[in-house]
Amino acid sequence: MKMWSGRFREPLDPAFERWQRSFPFDQRLLKHEVQASRAYARALRKVGVLSTEELASLESGLDQIAENALISPDFLNDDDAEDVHHFLEKRLIASLGDVGRKLHSGRSRNEQIATDLRLYVRESIDQLYASLAELLEALQTRAEQAGDAVMSAYTHLQRAEPVLVAHWLLAYVEMFIRDAERLQDCRKRVNLCPLGSGAVAGSTLALDRDAMAADLGFDAPTANSIDATCDRDFVVEYVNVLSLLALHLSRWAEEMILFSTTEFGFIELPEAFSTGSSAMPQKKNPDFLELARGKSGLILGNATALQISLKGLPLAYNKDLQEMQEPLFDASETMLALVPLTAEWLKKGGFDLAHMQRAADTGFLNAFAAATYLTEKGVPFRLAHEQVGKAVQLCLEKGCELKDLSLAELRQIGPSFDHDFYSRLSVNAVLAIHDVPGGTAVGRVKQALAEAKQKISMMRGAVHAHA
Ligand code: ARG
């Protein structure tokens, strides 16, 4: 039986009936539907709609449904269920009869789906936060292992200045910490309870909304029944947070792919995360990284789809909102799978620190530092820049590095070059002058690593406290 068949004389067109069903995808909300229904049943008991015995049998009926869904996937084979709410009600009625028919008193699927989705997003945020903490820990371990190893930093993908490998890894740590913070911030707006909002105007029963919210671990009930039943901006916000995370992972994956090429040779691809070519026997392809990079397109597409579904919808509930579920599930489940795999990749991928260091020894990564040297001698920076540029030009003609030019050659370019110039050209000397908070001087990076470690361990602590 449908949940709404009373006023209809004709059955649904069978093709339309099949087409409009959300059960094939919203069945993943069943455990949340059970949880929310339990809280609702308790509230019904308090207002006298259910007796103590009826509540007890509803609770055990709900437990049974949750258990059946866990142990037998076939339990969810139901071609008649319109959506997860219909499925649950059908099952309760099948096992409990009229008591099952009472659960929907004063309730609407509009508040139910809003509640289930909030529970789903909250759970996903918590899982993703825990995975991000692991990913961050893997990056932190890599940064610690890199010690004082140096690499070239790039701008415009051209060699720019030497940096500590740890400094480069900490750049990703910063991005992922921001993503974790965004998740937590989003969680605050997710963690409100729509139950008691009814279809649009609020429940017709004097339900204890605070108790239902507390029962489900929500911070408070939502404030407005119209908003609560049609608000999906928590979904949009969450998937937008995911899209930034996906963008960060995509940038990271792209760098790893590039650095794993023979031309760079900085990264050794872990075999466990790569595949061969069916045609070219020598190939080891960075499949994991390519898919990680590619997933960002899917997540951004989902974020866009969600915003467009919501745009222009009049208040309050409209069935269009059902269309927001699949992009949410797709984005969330994609990221929940990707982040732990990325952490594993990071543990297994090889970093050729010696090769990175060699690449930092040539290519005039010390030119900016050389110009800085001249400014310390009183040369205005614009002129210093010009003189070092000329020195680089001379090196290019001679096929050497700045340190190989004689003092006589340098003085022909600018009279301020002196003997102490050479001591300023080594990688270590160049690193040392970037001695500002957030810079790549060894001491600064050590400090940044310690601070990151503290944040990451706080994240880990929060995960454990929550679990
Ligand atoms: N499956 C529906 C959805 O996801 C549940 C809410 C149905 N509400 C309604 N008024 N038809 O949106």
Coordinates of C-alpha atoms and ligand atoms in Angstrom, one line a residue:
M1 CA 0.0 0.0 0.0
K2 CA 1.2 3.5 -0.8
M3 CA 1.7 6.1 1.9
W4 CA -0.8 8.4 0.1
S5 CA -3.3 6.4 -1.9
G6 CA -6.5 7.5 -0.3
R7 CA -7.4 10.4 -2.6
F8 CA -6.4 8.6 -5.8
R9 CA -8.8 6.7 -8.1
E10 CA -6.2 5.6 -10.6
P11 CA -2.9 3.7 -10.0
L12 CA 0.4 5.2 -11.1
D13 CA 1.7 4.6 -14.5
P14 CA 4.0 1.7 -14.0
A15 CA 6.9 3.3 -15.9
F16 CA 6.5 6.5 -13.9
E17 CA 6.2 4.6 -10.7
R18 CA 9.6 2.9 -11.3
W19 CA 11.2 6.0 -12.5
Q20 CA 10.3 8.2 -9.5
R21 CA 11.4 5.8 -6.8
S22 CA 14.4 6.9 -4.7
F23 CA 14.7 3.6 -2.8
P24 CA 17.5 2.3 -5.0
F25 CA 19.7 5.1 -3.7
D26 CA 18.2 6.3 -0.5
Q27 CA 18.3 2.8 1.1
R28 CA 21.7 3.8 2.3
L29 CA 19.9 6.1 4.7
L30 CA 18.1 3.2 6.4
K31 CA 20.1 3.1 9.5
H32 CA 19.5 6.9 9.9
E33 CA 15.8 6.4 9.2
V34 CA 15.7 3.8 12.0
Q35 CA 17.6 6.0 14.4
A36 CA 15.4 9.0 13.7
S37 CA 12.2 6.9 13.9
R38 CA 13.3 5.6 17.3
A39 CA 13.7 9.1 18.6
Y40 CA 10.4 10.1 17.1
A41 CA 8.6 7.1 18.6
R42 CA 9.9 8.1 22.1
A43 CA 8.5 11.6 21.5
L44 CA 5.2 10.0 20.5
R45 CA 5.1 8.1 23.7
K46 CA 5.6 11.3 25.7
V47 CA 2.6 12.9 24.1
G48 CA 0.5 9.8 24.7
V49 CA 0.1 8.7 21.0
L50 CA 1.9 5.4 21.9
S51 CA 1.6 3.4 25.1
T52 CA 4.7 2.1 26.8
E53 CA 4.1 -1.4 25.3
E54 CA 3.6 0.1 21.8
L55 CA 6.8 2.0 22.1
A56 CA 8.7 -1.1 23.2
S57 CA 7.3 -3.1 20.3
L58 CA 8.1 -0.3 17.8
E59 CA 11.7 -0.1 19.2
S60 CA 12.2 -3.8 18.8
G61 CA 10.7 -3.7 15.4
L62 CA 13.1 -1.0 14.4
D63 CA 16.1 -3.0 15.9
Q64 CA 15.0 -6.0 13.9
I65 CA 14.9 -4.0 10.6
A66 CA 18.3 -2.6 11.3
E67 CA 19.7 -6.0 12.0
N68 CA 18.0 -7.7 9.0
A69 CA 19.5 -5.0 6.7
L70 CA 22.9 -5.7 8.1
I71 CA 22.9 -9.5 7.9
S72 CA 20.9 -10.0 4.7
P73 CA 21.4 -7.7 1.6
D74 CA 18.3 -9.4 0.1
F75 CA 16.2 -7.8 2.8
L76 CA 16.5 -4.6 0.8
N77 CA 15.2 -6.1 -2.4
D78 CA 11.8 -4.4 -2.6
D79 CA 10.5 -3.2 -5.9
D80 CA 7.4 -1.7 -4.4
A81 CA 9.1 0.6 -1.8
E82 CA 8.9 4.2 -3.0
D83 CA 11.6 5.4 -0.8
V84 CA 13.4 4.5 2.4
H85 CA 10.6 5.9 4.5
H86 CA 8.0 3.8 2.7
F87 CA 10.2 0.8 3.1
L88 CA 10.6 1.2 6.8
E89 CA 6.9 1.8 7.3
K90 CA 5.9 -1.3 5.2
R91 CA 8.3 -3.5 7.2
L92 CA 7.0 -2.2 10.5
I93 CA 3.4 -2.8 9.5
A94 CA 4.3 -6.2 8.2
S95 CA 5.8 -7.2 11.5
L96 CA 3.7 -5.2 14.0
G97 CA 0.4 -4.4 12.3
D98 CA -1.4 -1.3 13.6
V99 CA 1.4 -0.2 15.9
G100 CA 3.5 0.1 12.8
R101 CA 0.8 2.3 11.4
K102 CA 1.0 4.7 14.3
L103 CA 4.6 5.8 13.9
H104 CA 3.7 8.3 11.2
S105 CA 1.4 10.2 13.5
G106 CA 2.0 13.9 13.1
R107 CA 5.0 13.2 10.9
S108 CA 6.0 14.0 7.4
R109 CA 8.5 12.5 5.1
N110 CA 9.7 16.0 4.5
E111 CA 11.1 16.3 8.0
Q112 CA 12.3 12.7 7.9
I113 CA 14.4 13.1 4.8
A114 CA 15.8 16.3 6.1
T115 CA 16.8 14.5 9.3
D116 CA 18.2 11.4 7.6
L117 CA 20.3 13.6 5.4
R118 CA 21.7 15.6 8.3
L119 CA 22.6 12.3 10.1
Y120 CA 24.2 11.0 6.9
V121 CA 26.3 14.2 6.3
R122 CA 27.3 14.4 10.0
E123 CA 28.5 10.8 10.0
S124 CA 30.3 11.3 6.7
I125 CA 32.0 14.4 8.1
D126 CA 33.2 12.5 11.1
Q127 CA 34.6 9.7 9.1
L128 CA 36.3 12.0 6.6
Y129 CA 37.8 14.1 9.4
A130 CA 39.3 10.9 10.9
S131 CA 40.7 9.9 7.5
L132 CA 42.1 13.4 7.0
A133 CA 43.8 13.1 10.3
E134 CA 45.5 9.9 9.1
L135 CA 46.4 11.5 5.8
L136 CA 47.9 14.4 7.6
E137 CA 49.9 12.1 9.9
A138 CA 51.3 10.3 6.8
L139 CA 52.4 13.7 5.4
Q140 CA 53.9 14.7 8.7
T141 CA 55.9 11.4 8.9
R142 CA 57.2 12.1 5.4
A143 CA 58.2 15.6 6.4
E144 CA 60.0 14.3 9.5
Q145 CA 61.8 11.6 7.4
A146 CA 62.9 14.3 4.9
G147 CA 64.9 16.0 7.6
D148 CA 67.1 18.7 6.1
A149 CA 66.8 17.4 2.5
V150 CA 66.4 20.2 0.0
M151 CA 64.6 20.4 -3.3
S152 CA 63.8 23.1 -5.8
A153 CA 60.6 25.0 -5.4
Y154 CA 59.0 26.0 -8.7
T155 CA 57.1 29.0 -9.9
H156 CA 55.6 28.9 -13.4
L157 CA 57.0 25.3 -13.2
Q158 CA 60.5 26.7 -13.6
R159 CA 63.1 26.2 -10.9
A160 CA 62.8 29.1 -8.5
E161 CA 64.5 28.8 -5.1
P162 CA 65.7 25.9 -2.9
V163 CA 63.3 24.8 -0.1
L164 CA 63.4 22.0 2.4
V165 CA 61.4 19.0 1.2
A166 CA 59.7 19.2 4.6
H167 CA 58.6 22.7 3.8
W168 CA 57.1 21.6 0.5
L169 CA 55.2 18.7 2.2
L170 CA 54.0 21.1 4.9
A171 CA 52.4 23.2 2.2
Y172 CA 50.0 20.3 1.7
V173 CA 49.6 19.8 5.4
E174 CA 48.3 23.4 5.6
M175 CA 45.8 22.8 2.8
F176 CA 44.4 19.6 4.4
I177 CA 44.3 21.2 7.8
R178 CA 42.1 23.9 6.3
D179 CA 39.9 21.3 4.7
A180 CA 39.5 19.6 8.1
E181 CA 38.6 22.9 9.7
R182 CA 36.1 23.6 7.0
L183 CA 34.5 20.2 7.7
Q184 CA 34.2 21.0 11.4
D185 CA 32.8 24.3 10.7
C186 CA 30.2 22.9 8.3
R187 CA 29.3 20.3 10.9
K188 CA 28.0 23.0 13.3
R189 CA 25.3 24.0 10.8
V190 CA 24.5 20.4 9.9
N191 CA 24.0 19.3 13.5
L192 CA 20.5 20.5 14.0
C193 CA 17.4 18.4 14.2
P194 CA 14.4 19.0 11.9
L195 CA 12.1 16.5 13.6
G196 CA 8.9 18.2 14.7
S197 CA 8.8 20.4 11.6
G198 CA 6.1 18.3 10.0
A199 CA 5.4 18.8 6.4
V200 CA 6.1 22.5 6.4
A201 CA 4.3 24.2 9.3
G202 CA 5.5 22.3 12.3
S203 CA 4.1 19.2 13.9
T204 CA 0.4 19.0 14.9
L205 CA 1.5 17.2 18.1
A206 CA 3.2 18.9 21.0
L207 CA 6.4 17.0 20.6
D208 CA 9.4 17.5 22.8
R209 CA 11.7 18.7 20.0
D210 CA 14.6 19.2 22.4
A211 CA 14.4 15.6 23.6
M212 CA 14.4 14.3 20.0
A213 CA 17.4 16.5 19.1
A214 CA 19.3 15.3 22.2
D215 CA 18.4 11.7 21.5
L216 CA 20.0 11.9 18.0
G217 CA 23.1 13.8 19.2
F218 CA 22.0 17.0 17.6
D219 CA 23.0 20.3 19.2
A220 CA 19.5 21.8 19.0
P221 CA 16.2 21.6 17.0
T222 CA 16.1 23.6 13.8
A223 CA 14.5 27.0 14.3
N224 CA 11.9 27.3 11.4
S225 CA 9.8 24.5 10.1
I226 CA 9.6 25.9 6.6
D227 CA 13.3 26.3 6.3
A228 CA 14.0 22.9 8.0
T229 CA 11.9 20.9 5.6
C230 CA 13.4 22.4 2.4
D231 CA 16.9 23.5 3.5
R232 CA 19.6 21.7 1.7
D233 CA 22.3 24.3 2.0
F234 CA 24.1 22.0 4.5
V235 CA 24.4 19.5 1.6
V236 CA 25.7 22.2 -0.8
E237 CA 28.1 23.5 1.9
Y238 CA 29.4 20.0 2.6
V239 CA 30.0 19.1 -1.0
N240 CA 31.7 22.4 -1.6
V241 CA 34.0 21.6 1.3
L242 CA 34.6 18.3 -0.5
S243 CA 35.3 20.0 -3.8
L244 CA 38.1 22.1 -2.2
L245 CA 39.5 19.0 -0.6
A246 CA 39.3 17.2 -4.0
L247 CA 41.0 20.2 -5.6
H248 CA 43.9 20.0 -3.1
L249 CA 44.2 16.3 -3.7
S250 CA 44.1 16.8 -7.4
R251 CA 47.0 19.4 -7.2
W252 CA 48.9 17.0 -5.0
A253 CA 48.3 14.1 -7.4
E254 CA 49.4 16.2 -10.4
E255 CA 52.7 17.0 -8.7
M256 CA 53.3 13.4 -7.8
I257 CA 52.7 12.4 -11.4
L258 CA 55.0 15.0 -12.7
F259 CA 57.7 14.2 -10.1
S260 CA 57.5 10.5 -10.9
T261 CA 58.4 11.0 -14.6
T262 CA 61.9 10.0 -15.7
E263 CA 62.5 13.7 -16.4
F264 CA 62.1 14.6 -12.8
G265 CA 62.8 11.3 -11.1
F266 CA 61.9 12.6 -7.6
I267 CA 59.2 10.0 -6.8
E268 CA 59.2 6.3 -7.1
L269 CA 55.7 5.1 -7.8
P270 CA 54.6 2.3 -5.4
E271 CA 53.9 -0.8 -7.4
A272 CA 50.9 -1.6 -5.2
F273 CA 49.2 1.5 -6.5
S274 CA 50.3 1.4 -10.1
T275 CA 49.5 -0.6 -13.2
G276 CA 51.4 -1.8 -16.2
S277 CA 50.6 -1.3 -19.9
S278 CA 49.1 -4.1 -21.9
A279 CA 51.2 -2.8 -24.9
M280 CA 54.4 -1.3 -23.5
P281 CA 56.2 -3.8 -21.2
Q282 CA 58.4 -1.1 -19.6
K283 CA 55.5 1.0 -18.3
K284 CA 54.5 1.6 -14.7
N285 CA 51.6 4.0 -14.7
P286 CA 50.5 6.2 -11.9
D287 CA 46.9 5.0 -12.0
F288 CA 46.0 5.9 -8.5
L289 CA 47.2 9.4 -8.8
E290 CA 45.5 9.9 -12.2
L291 CA 42.2 8.7 -10.7
A292 CA 42.7 10.9 -7.7
R293 CA 43.3 13.9 -10.0
G294 CA 40.3 12.9 -12.1
K295 CA 37.9 12.5 -9.2
S296 CA 38.0 16.3 -8.6
G297 CA 36.1 16.8 -11.8
L298 CA 33.4 14.5 -10.5
I299 CA 33.2 16.2 -7.2
L300 CA 33.0 19.7 -8.7
G301 CA 30.3 18.4 -11.1
N302 CA 28.3 17.2 -8.1
A303 CA 28.8 20.5 -6.3
T304 CA 27.5 22.3 -9.3
A305 CA 24.6 20.0 -9.8
L306 CA 23.5 20.5 -6.2
Q307 CA 23.5 24.3 -6.5
I308 CA 21.6 24.2 -9.7
S309 CA 19.0 21.8 -8.3
L310 CA 18.4 24.3 -5.4
K311 CA 18.4 27.4 -7.5
G312 CA 15.0 28.9 -8.0
L313 CA 13.1 26.4 -5.9
P314 CA 10.1 28.1 -4.2
L315 CA 9.7 27.3 -0.5
A316 CA 9.2 24.8 1.0
Y317 CA 9.6 21.1 0.1
N318 CA 9.6 20.2 -3.6
K319 CA 10.3 16.8 -5.1
D320 CA 13.3 18.3 -6.9
L321 CA 15.1 18.0 -3.6
Q322 CA 15.2 14.2 -4.1
E323 CA 17.6 14.9 -7.0
M324 CA 20.1 16.3 -4.5
Q325 CA 20.7 12.9 -2.9
E326 CA 22.7 11.1 -5.6
P327 CA 25.3 13.9 -6.1
L328 CA 25.7 14.1 -2.3
F329 CA 26.2 10.3 -2.0
D330 CA 28.5 10.2 -4.9
A331 CA 30.7 13.0 -3.7
S332 CA 30.8 11.9 -0.2
E333 CA 31.5 8.2 -0.8
T334 CA 34.1 9.1 -3.4
M335 CA 36.0 11.2 -1.0
L336 CA 35.6 8.7 1.8
A337 CA 37.3 6.1 -0.3
L338 CA 39.9 8.4 -1.8
V339 CA 41.4 10.0 1.4
P340 CA 42.4 6.7 3.1
L341 CA 43.9 5.4 -0.1
T342 CA 45.9 8.6 -0.4
A343 CA 47.3 8.1 3.1
E344 CA 48.3 4.6 2.1
W345 CA 49.9 5.8 -1.1
L346 CA 51.9 8.3 0.9
K347 CA 53.2 5.6 3.2
K348 CA 54.4 3.5 0.3
G349 CA 55.6 6.1 -2.3
G350 CA 59.4 6.5 -2.5
F351 CA 61.0 9.9 -2.3
D352 CA 64.4 10.1 -3.9
L353 CA 65.8 12.7 -1.6
A354 CA 69.3 12.6 -3.1
H355 CA 68.0 13.2 -6.5
M356 CA 65.8 16.1 -5.3
Q357 CA 68.8 17.6 -3.6
R358 CA 70.9 17.3 -6.8
A359 CA 68.3 19.1 -8.8
A360 CA 68.4 21.9 -6.3
D361 CA 72.2 22.4 -6.7
T362 CA 72.0 23.7 -10.2
G363 CA 69.8 26.0 -12.2
F364 CA 70.6 29.3 -10.4
L365 CA 68.2 28.7 -7.5
N366 CA 70.6 31.1 -5.6
A367 CA 70.1 34.1 -8.0
F368 CA 67.5 35.8 -5.8
A369 CA 69.8 35.3 -2.8
A370 CA 72.7 36.7 -4.9
A371 CA 70.7 39.8 -5.6
T372 CA 69.9 40.1 -1.9
Y373 CA 73.6 39.9 -1.2
L374 CA 74.2 43.0 -3.4
T375 CA 71.4 44.9 -1.7
E376 CA 73.2 44.3 1.6
K377 CA 76.2 46.0 0.0
G378 CA 74.0 49.0 -0.6
V379 CA 73.0 48.3 -4.3
P380 CA 69.4 49.2 -4.9
F381 CA 67.4 46.0 -5.5
R382 CA 66.4 46.9 -9.1
L383 CA 70.1 47.3 -10.0
A384 CA 71.1 44.3 -8.0
H385 CA 68.6 42.2 -10.0
E386 CA 69.9 43.5 -13.2
Q387 CA 73.6 42.7 -12.3
V388 CA 72.8 39.2 -11.1
G389 CA 70.7 38.7 -14.3
K390 CA 73.8 39.6 -16.3
A391 CA 75.9 37.2 -14.3
V392 CA 73.4 34.5 -15.0
Q393 CA 73.6 35.3 -18.7
L394 CA 77.4 35.0 -18.6
C395 CA 77.1 31.6 -16.9
L396 CA 74.6 30.4 -19.5
E397 CA 77.1 31.4 -22.2
K398 CA 79.9 29.7 -20.4
G399 CA 77.9 26.7 -19.2
C400 CA 78.6 27.2 -15.5
E401 CA 76.9 28.2 -12.2
L402 CA 77.3 31.6 -10.4
K403 CA 79.9 30.1 -8.0
D404 CA 82.1 29.3 -11.0
L405 CA 82.5 33.0 -12.1
S406 CA 85.7 34.7 -11.0
L407 CA 85.6 37.8 -8.9
A408 CA 87.1 39.7 -11.9
E409 CA 84.2 38.6 -14.1
L410 CA 81.7 39.5 -11.4
R411 CA 83.3 43.0 -10.8
Q412 CA 83.0 43.7 -14.5
I413 CA 79.3 43.4 -14.1
G414 CA 79.1 45.2 -10.8
P415 CA 81.7 46.7 -8.5
S416 CA 80.0 45.6 -5.3
F417 CA 80.7 41.9 -5.7
D418 CA 83.3 40.7 -3.1
H419 CA 85.0 37.6 -1.8
D420 CA 82.2 36.9 0.7
F421 CA 79.8 36.5 -2.3
Y422 CA 80.8 32.9 -2.8
S423 CA 79.9 31.8 0.7
R424 CA 76.3 33.1 0.1
L425 CA 75.7 30.8 -2.9
S426 CA 75.5 27.4 -1.3
V427 CA 72.1 25.8 -0.9
N428 CA 72.4 26.1 2.9
A429 CA 73.3 29.7 2.8
V430 CA 70.3 30.4 0.6
L431 CA 68.0 28.5 2.9
A432 CA 69.3 30.4 5.9
I433 CA 68.3 33.8 4.6
H434 CA 64.6 32.8 4.3
D435 CA 64.4 33.2 8.0
V436 CA 60.9 34.5 8.6
P437 CA 57.9 32.8 10.1
G438 CA 56.5 30.6 7.3
G439 CA 59.8 30.6 5.5
T440 CA 62.1 27.7 4.6
A441 CA 65.0 28.3 6.9
V442 CA 65.8 25.1 8.7
G443 CA 64.8 26.4 12.2
R444 CA 61.5 27.9 10.8
V445 CA 60.5 24.6 9.2
K446 CA 61.3 22.7 12.4
Q447 CA 59.0 25.1 14.2
A448 CA 56.3 24.8 11.6
L449 CA 56.6 21.0 11.7
A450 CA 56.2 21.0 15.5
E451 CA 53.1 23.3 15.2
A452 CA 51.6 21.1 12.5
K453 CA 52.3 18.0 14.6
Q454 CA 50.5 19.5 17.5
K455 CA 47.4 20.4 15.4
I456 CA 47.4 16.9 13.9
S457 CA 47.6 15.2 17.2
M458 CA 44.7 17.4 18.4
M459 CA 42.8 16.2 15.4
R460 CA 43.6 12.6 16.3
G461 CA 42.6 13.2 19.9
A462 CA 39.3 14.7 18.8
V463 CA 38.6 11.7 16.6
H464 CA 39.3 9.3 19.5
A465 CA 37.1 11.4 21.9
H466 CA 34.3 11.2 19.3
A467 CA 34.6 7.5 18.6
Ligands
ARG1 N1 12.0 10.5 -1.2 C1 11.6 11.8 -0.8 C2 12.8 12.8 -1.0 O1 13.8 12.3 -1.0 C3 11.1 11.9 0.5 C4 10.2 13.1 0.8 C5 8.9 12.9 0.1 N2 8.0 14.0 0.4 C6 7.0 14.3 -0.4 N3 6.3 15.3 0.0 N4 6.7 13.6 -1.4 O2 12.6 13.9 -1.2

